[in-house]
Amino acid sequence: MTSVAPTNADLAMADTTLAQPGQPAGRAPRRFTVNLRQSGIYVAFALIVLLFTVLTDGAMLQPQNISNIIVQNSYILILAIGMILIIIAGHIDLSVGSVVAVTGAITAVLTVNMGAPWPLAMVITLIAGALIGAWQGYWIAYFGIPAFIVTLAGMLLFRALTLTVLGNQGIGPFPEEIRTLSNGFTQGYLGNVGLGPLGGADLFSLLVGITAVAGIAITQWRTRAARLGYHQAVDPLPTFLAKIALAAFLVLGIVVQLARFRNLPWVLVLLAALVLGYSLLMNRAVFGRQIYAVGGNLQAAVLSGVKVKSNVFWIFVNMGVLSALAGIIFAGRLNQAGPTAGNQFELDAIAAAFIGGAAVQGGVGKVVGAITGGLIMGVINNGMSLIGAPSEQVMLVKGLVLLAAVAFDVWTKRRAGAAR
């Protein structure tokens, strides 16, 4: 049985459980505290959405526009999930855009040129993504070449392979099932229900939203109860309930708007499953805690018996699979695989992870944070487009947001060090 080295977050939590003057030992202080590092990203996201809602006279929050933001950024969000794991472990992957391109090309050749059934083509494409990740993971984990160099080489290699397969032309159209996964919506299984001045909305979508809110509330309540059982610091009950209410309002607000338009996008269902699965992996599974340990303190992880090389290898295999999935989604959305697909996707995925709270040195980050970071980038793209801003202004704003996020991370670390 291997033990896991404590991460920076674990040490910080342990510090908060020390007895304060006038309090019994082992009891968490009952006071209102705000963790800027964890909560700042969500406050910033809300302010950005509010800003563009005002600037666009409410167009930002229209049902069709919310649906567009989710569908148009789905492949970046999928990449961000894999990228946050790699960054937490202290590495980087610059090849994901090229892997998206080459796996999209593989799917196109299989389904369009060779007439393979779409399920078989998707399975083969995901296996190809895993093999690409294994190739890069081997050089990084077992041969000791820095991830920056290996994935930079991969970016060139797999882009060249894409051009070799496709030449200067795209391949399409894709089967309807793949296009539905990328652009389609769930059916109205239970009909519509009236929402007063908001009009009709799909009942099935509303029930899914209510179930999601109930799941969030139950999970957070159980987590809070477990922390209390171990005498760890928790938010006061009013603050805890306020956070749950805010999350419920956000989820239900989005679901209601989607239910009023064309129901839930299938890609949103896929994203929800990925976020849930990877959040459980990182928070509850031994493998996930070991990734934090590797990024937080590599030497301590080795001394604790963590199989560092194996963990690093598998997170790159995982990145390859998610890149292949993003490649299928992106090609299906465009209805063709093109030689320029995936250009700069790696930059968007890395930006999403860092904006979402990942630390440059590793050891810190959350899957939900990476998704939030990706949505911030998507909202900026969408909002700037709605107000008619030129592309150079969009790049300027995105660059400043990324710089501000990393500067905030550095500032909070220095502030924490000075407090000690």
XYZ file of C-alpha atoms in Angstrom:
420
model
C 0.000 0.000 0.000
C 1.502 3.298 -1.107
C 1.149 6.534 0.779
C 0.545 9.834 -0.990
C 2.634 12.869 -0.211
C 0.632 15.827 1.014
C 0.003 18.486 -1.619
C 0.292 22.215 -1.107
C -3.481 22.386 -0.827
C -3.468 19.653 1.829
C -0.796 21.470 3.853
C -2.746 24.699 3.619
C -5.867 22.942 4.826
C -3.936 21.369 7.671
C -2.736 24.812 8.733
C -6.305 26.073 8.965
C -7.236 23.360 11.448
C -4.788 24.502 14.108
C -6.434 25.835 17.215
C -6.820 29.595 17.420
C -6.421 31.540 20.667
C -9.445 30.936 22.856
C -10.577 27.830 20.939
C -10.173 24.161 21.843
C -7.566 22.193 19.951
C -8.825 20.263 16.931
C -11.795 22.555 16.319
C -11.985 24.549 13.112
C -12.434 28.308 13.570
C -15.948 29.513 12.826
C -15.389 32.597 10.823
C -16.086 33.885 7.358
C -13.092 33.517 5.042
C -12.739 33.911 1.308
C -10.110 31.952 -0.605
C -9.240 34.361 -3.399
C -7.290 31.744 -5.292
C -10.232 29.343 -5.443
C -13.146 31.768 -5.640
C -11.618 34.585 -7.672
C -12.015 32.777 -10.993
C -15.750 32.310 -10.490
C -16.238 35.934 -9.447
C -14.278 37.044 -12.519
C -16.393 34.814 -14.762
C -19.613 36.289 -13.363
C -18.327 39.847 -13.830
C -17.258 39.154 -17.433
C -20.665 37.675 -18.269
C -22.394 40.640 -16.619
C -20.197 43.112 -18.524
C -20.961 41.599 -21.926
C -24.644 41.247 -21.044
C -24.774 44.994 -20.518
C -22.671 45.771 -23.597
C -24.827 43.550 -25.830
C -28.191 44.682 -24.400
C -28.914 41.197 -23.078
C -27.975 39.272 -26.238
C -25.257 37.425 -24.328
C -27.809 35.512 -22.228
C -30.278 34.699 -24.989
C -31.009 30.954 -25.286
C -29.500 30.572 -28.745
C -26.328 32.417 -27.782
C -25.778 30.308 -24.658
C -26.161 27.208 -26.805
C -23.672 28.616 -29.313
C -21.073 29.294 -26.605
C -21.266 25.709 -25.364
C -21.187 24.066 -28.798
C -18.508 26.348 -30.251
C -16.119 25.816 -27.333
C -16.811 22.158 -26.577
C -13.595 20.823 -28.093
C -11.477 23.371 -26.205
C -13.186 22.399 -22.951
C -12.464 18.725 -23.626
C -8.804 19.551 -24.224
C -8.727 21.696 -21.064
C -9.768 18.691 -18.953
C -6.747 16.719 -20.099
C -4.436 19.726 -19.998
C -5.221 20.542 -16.353
C -4.067 17.049 -15.322
C -0.792 17.501 -17.168
C -0.185 20.970 -15.722
C -1.008 19.777 -12.190
C 1.692 17.139 -12.637
C 4.157 19.871 -13.612
C 4.258 19.287 -17.381
C 2.870 20.856 -20.563
C 1.528 19.558 -23.897
C 2.017 21.672 -27.016
C 0.910 18.982 -29.468
C -2.819 18.751 -28.758
C -3.832 20.972 -31.702
C -1.926 18.789 -34.151
C -3.313 15.627 -32.532
C -6.823 17.047 -32.988
C -6.043 17.529 -36.681
C -4.542 14.084 -37.317
C -7.262 12.203 -35.408
C -9.964 14.118 -37.250
C -8.241 13.082 -40.466
C -8.194 9.440 -39.338
C -11.927 9.548 -38.638
C -12.583 11.111 -42.054
C -10.531 8.516 -43.927
C -12.243 5.669 -42.086
C -15.842 6.883 -42.410
C -15.800 8.766 -45.714
C -13.109 7.123 -47.839
C -13.293 3.564 -46.483
C -16.968 3.471 -45.500
C -16.300 2.075 -42.018
C -19.211 2.119 -39.519
C -19.039 5.266 -37.406
C -18.791 3.458 -34.018
C -15.814 1.427 -35.264
C -14.194 4.542 -36.717
C -14.555 6.386 -33.404
C -13.061 3.488 -31.433
C -10.092 3.240 -33.825
C -9.573 7.006 -33.626
C -9.578 6.964 -29.819
C -7.085 4.082 -29.850
C -4.906 6.084 -32.249
C -5.062 9.018 -29.820
C -4.022 6.728 -26.969
C -1.064 5.434 -28.993
C 0.008 9.008 -29.768
C -0.181 9.837 -26.074
C 1.759 6.670 -25.215
C 4.466 7.598 -27.731
C 4.958 11.005 -26.158
C 4.502 9.736 -22.608
C 7.281 7.182 -23.072
C 9.865 9.798 -24.075
C 8.806 12.080 -21.223
C 8.338 9.588 -18.393
C 10.868 6.853 -19.124
C 13.482 8.537 -21.320
C 13.532 11.770 -19.332
C 13.117 14.292 -22.167
C 11.257 17.438 -21.006
C 7.585 17.511 -22.002
C 8.056 20.891 -23.663
C 10.549 19.426 -26.164
C 8.707 16.156 -26.787
C 5.338 17.797 -27.387
C 6.880 20.578 -29.465
C 8.309 17.854 -31.702
C 4.917 16.143 -31.644
C 3.228 19.353 -32.754
C 5.386 19.335 -35.890
C 5.270 15.580 -36.489
C 1.515 15.171 -36.255
C 0.829 18.311 -38.285
C 3.080 16.885 -41.000
C 1.204 13.582 -40.782
C -2.100 15.421 -41.160
C -0.859 17.171 -44.287
C 0.387 13.830 -45.631
C -3.024 12.200 -45.134
C -5.182 15.082 -46.327
C -2.916 17.071 -48.626
C -4.362 20.513 -49.196
C -7.992 19.458 -49.196
C -10.612 18.486 -46.655
C -12.492 15.196 -46.443
C -16.230 15.099 -45.784
C -19.138 14.985 -45.210
C -19.282 12.965 -42.007
C -21.998 10.479 -41.002
C -25.067 12.022 -39.409
C -24.364 10.378 -36.036
C -20.999 12.131 -35.680
C -22.518 15.446 -36.755
C -25.296 14.955 -34.216
C -22.770 14.393 -31.435
C -21.057 17.661 -32.363
C -24.045 19.861 -33.233
C -27.177 17.946 -32.234
C -29.594 18.292 -29.330
C -31.540 15.907 -27.136
C -35.108 15.152 -28.150
C -38.150 16.407 -26.270
C -38.924 13.066 -24.672
C -41.580 14.349 -22.243
C -42.942 17.318 -24.170
C -42.953 20.960 -23.117
C -44.082 22.745 -19.997
C -45.140 26.369 -19.662
C -42.914 28.781 -17.738
C -45.139 31.820 -17.747
C -43.547 34.843 -19.411
C -40.546 32.718 -20.458
C -42.766 30.581 -22.704
C -42.468 26.834 -23.194
C -39.486 24.701 -22.224
C -38.558 21.052 -22.586
C -39.604 19.139 -19.469
C -36.906 16.478 -19.793
C -34.158 19.116 -19.891
C -35.613 20.813 -16.810
C -35.681 17.509 -14.915
C -32.034 16.902 -15.848
C -31.161 20.341 -14.487
C -33.044 19.726 -11.232
C -31.309 16.355 -10.841
C -27.924 17.998 -11.396
C -28.645 20.628 -8.738
C -29.741 17.943 -6.278
C -26.554 15.981 -6.996
C -24.391 19.054 -6.392
C -26.161 19.837 -3.111
C -25.926 16.275 -1.785
C -22.277 15.905 -2.767
C -21.268 19.198 -1.185
C -23.236 18.440 1.985
C -21.560 15.043 2.356
C -18.142 16.613 1.763
C -18.841 19.235 4.416
C -20.015 16.598 6.885
C -16.888 14.516 6.276
C -14.623 17.509 6.887
C -16.457 18.306 10.103
C -15.942 14.713 11.153
C -12.194 15.184 10.776
C -12.336 18.581 12.541
C -11.297 20.441 9.406
C -12.211 24.028 8.611
C -15.474 24.527 6.738
C -17.565 27.494 5.705
C -20.229 28.664 8.146
C -23.619 27.127 7.356
C -25.131 30.366 5.927
C -22.143 30.789 3.614
C -22.307 27.148 2.568
C -26.031 27.406 1.788
C -25.462 30.637 -0.134
C -22.865 28.925 -2.334
C -25.219 26.021 -3.026
C -28.029 28.449 -3.861
C -25.759 30.370 -6.233
C -24.657 27.164 -7.994
C -28.281 26.035 -8.274
C -29.310 29.390 -9.728
C -26.507 29.234 -12.302
C -27.178 25.635 -13.402
C -30.945 26.037 -13.559
C -30.614 29.370 -15.343
C -28.512 27.808 -18.102
C -30.725 24.719 -18.356
C -33.920 26.797 -18.585
C -32.469 28.883 -21.389
C -31.315 25.779 -23.266
C -34.699 24.101 -22.713
C -36.383 27.123 -24.264
C -34.204 26.876 -27.388
C -33.493 23.382 -28.749
C -32.971 21.393 -25.534
C -29.598 20.168 -24.241
C -26.725 19.872 -26.741
C -25.398 16.323 -26.856
C -21.897 17.675 -26.486
C -22.962 19.303 -23.196
C -24.119 15.892 -21.944
C -20.710 14.491 -22.928
C -18.915 17.364 -21.188
C -20.964 16.917 -18.018
C -20.027 13.226 -17.903
C -16.338 14.046 -18.424
C -16.306 16.773 -15.760
C -18.027 14.499 -13.245
C -15.751 11.552 -13.978
C -12.501 13.488 -13.910
C -13.493 15.458 -10.821
C -14.081 12.191 -8.982
C -10.780 10.856 -10.328
C -8.802 13.847 -9.082
C -10.568 14.257 -5.735
C -11.390 10.703 -4.652
C -9.107 8.255 -6.497
C -5.553 7.374 -5.447
C -4.290 8.069 -8.975
C -5.661 11.605 -8.892
C -4.166 12.381 -5.481
C -0.832 11.045 -6.705
C -0.916 13.476 -9.645
C -1.226 16.325 -7.147
C 1.629 14.835 -5.143
C 3.902 14.576 -8.198
C 3.284 18.192 -9.162
C 3.363 19.539 -5.622
C 6.606 17.928 -4.461
C 8.275 15.443 -6.790
C 10.965 14.299 -4.347
C 8.430 13.712 -1.580
C 6.239 11.757 -3.990
C 9.153 9.497 -4.948
C 10.085 8.918 -1.305
C 6.438 8.127 -0.529
C 6.421 5.313 -3.053
C 4.425 7.004 -5.796
C 5.126 5.487 -9.210
C 5.951 8.810 -10.807
C 6.981 7.503 -14.223
C 3.845 5.420 -14.588
C 1.595 8.308 -13.537
C 3.236 10.724 -15.994
C 2.989 8.150 -18.777
C -0.739 7.607 -18.239
C -1.682 11.264 -18.049
C -0.192 11.720 -21.527
C -2.075 8.655 -22.772
C -5.198 10.254 -21.331
C -4.381 13.538 -23.091
C -4.078 11.670 -26.378
C -7.492 10.066 -25.960
C -9.154 13.373 -25.080
C -7.412 15.052 -28.024
C -8.791 12.360 -30.311
C -12.273 12.907 -28.879
C -11.909 16.652 -29.453
C -10.728 15.917 -32.995
C -13.878 13.909 -33.701
C -16.093 16.639 -32.229
C -14.356 19.417 -34.153
C -14.385 17.569 -37.480
C -18.039 16.642 -36.974
C -18.929 20.243 -36.229
C -17.313 21.464 -39.468
C -18.555 18.350 -41.299
C -15.096 17.800 -42.715
C -11.501 17.161 -41.666
C -9.156 19.888 -42.864
C -5.354 20.281 -42.875
C -5.532 23.460 -40.745
C -7.798 21.973 -38.063
C -6.639 22.475 -34.486
C -4.443 25.518 -35.133
C -3.619 27.184 -31.777
C -5.945 24.844 -29.867
C -3.046 24.039 -27.557
C -2.774 27.712 -26.618
C -6.480 27.948 -25.808
C -6.358 24.762 -23.705
C -3.281 25.924 -21.787
C -4.819 29.363 -21.268
C -8.038 27.772 -19.975
C -6.074 25.760 -17.401
C -4.057 28.719 -16.116
C -7.003 31.109 -16.100
C -8.915 28.418 -14.213
C -6.448 28.457 -11.333
C -3.633 26.072 -12.280
C -0.221 26.940 -10.876
C 2.785 27.380 -13.128
C 4.900 25.111 -10.885
C 2.219 22.393 -10.754
C 0.446 20.769 -7.830
C -2.597 23.066 -7.950
C -5.710 23.096 -10.113
C -9.215 21.732 -10.526
C -11.141 20.278 -13.443
C -14.056 22.638 -12.787
C -11.613 25.539 -12.722
C -10.232 24.584 -16.151
C -13.774 24.403 -17.539
C -14.493 27.835 -16.071
C -11.294 29.184 -17.631
C -12.316 27.781 -21.005
C -15.763 29.333 -20.683
C -14.180 32.698 -19.864
C -12.234 32.508 -23.113
C -15.393 31.464 -24.961
C -17.463 34.267 -23.460
C -14.781 36.801 -24.407
C -14.718 35.508 -27.997
C -18.494 35.496 -28.223
C -19.038 38.831 -26.483
C -16.425 40.645 -28.553
C -18.003 39.196 -31.681
C -21.462 40.399 -30.633
C -20.247 43.959 -30.150
C -18.394 43.863 -33.472
C -14.839 44.084 -32.117
C -12.030 43.313 -34.606
C -9.954 40.173 -34.177
C -6.873 42.040 -32.960
C -8.852 43.433 -30.022
C -10.089 39.942 -29.157
C -6.501 38.628 -29.059
C -5.445 41.642 -26.992
C -8.141 41.060 -24.369
C -7.480 37.307 -24.179
C -3.752 37.920 -23.754
C -4.324 40.411 -20.964
C -6.743 38.045 -19.196
C -4.171 35.219 -19.322
C -1.403 37.487 -18.028
C -3.649 38.743 -15.226
C -4.533 35.169 -14.203
C -0.897 34.079 -13.937
C 0.090 37.329 -12.199
C -2.713 36.720 -9.685
C -1.377 33.213 -9.032
C 2.123 34.566 -8.370
C 0.754 37.338 -6.146
C -1.299 34.976 -3.996
C 1.747 32.729 -3.505
C 3.911 35.650 -2.413
C 1.136 36.885 -0.140
C 0.814 33.451 1.464
C 4.600 33.246 1.912
C 4.724 36.679 3.518
C 1.893 35.733 5.902
C 3.975 32.844 7.227
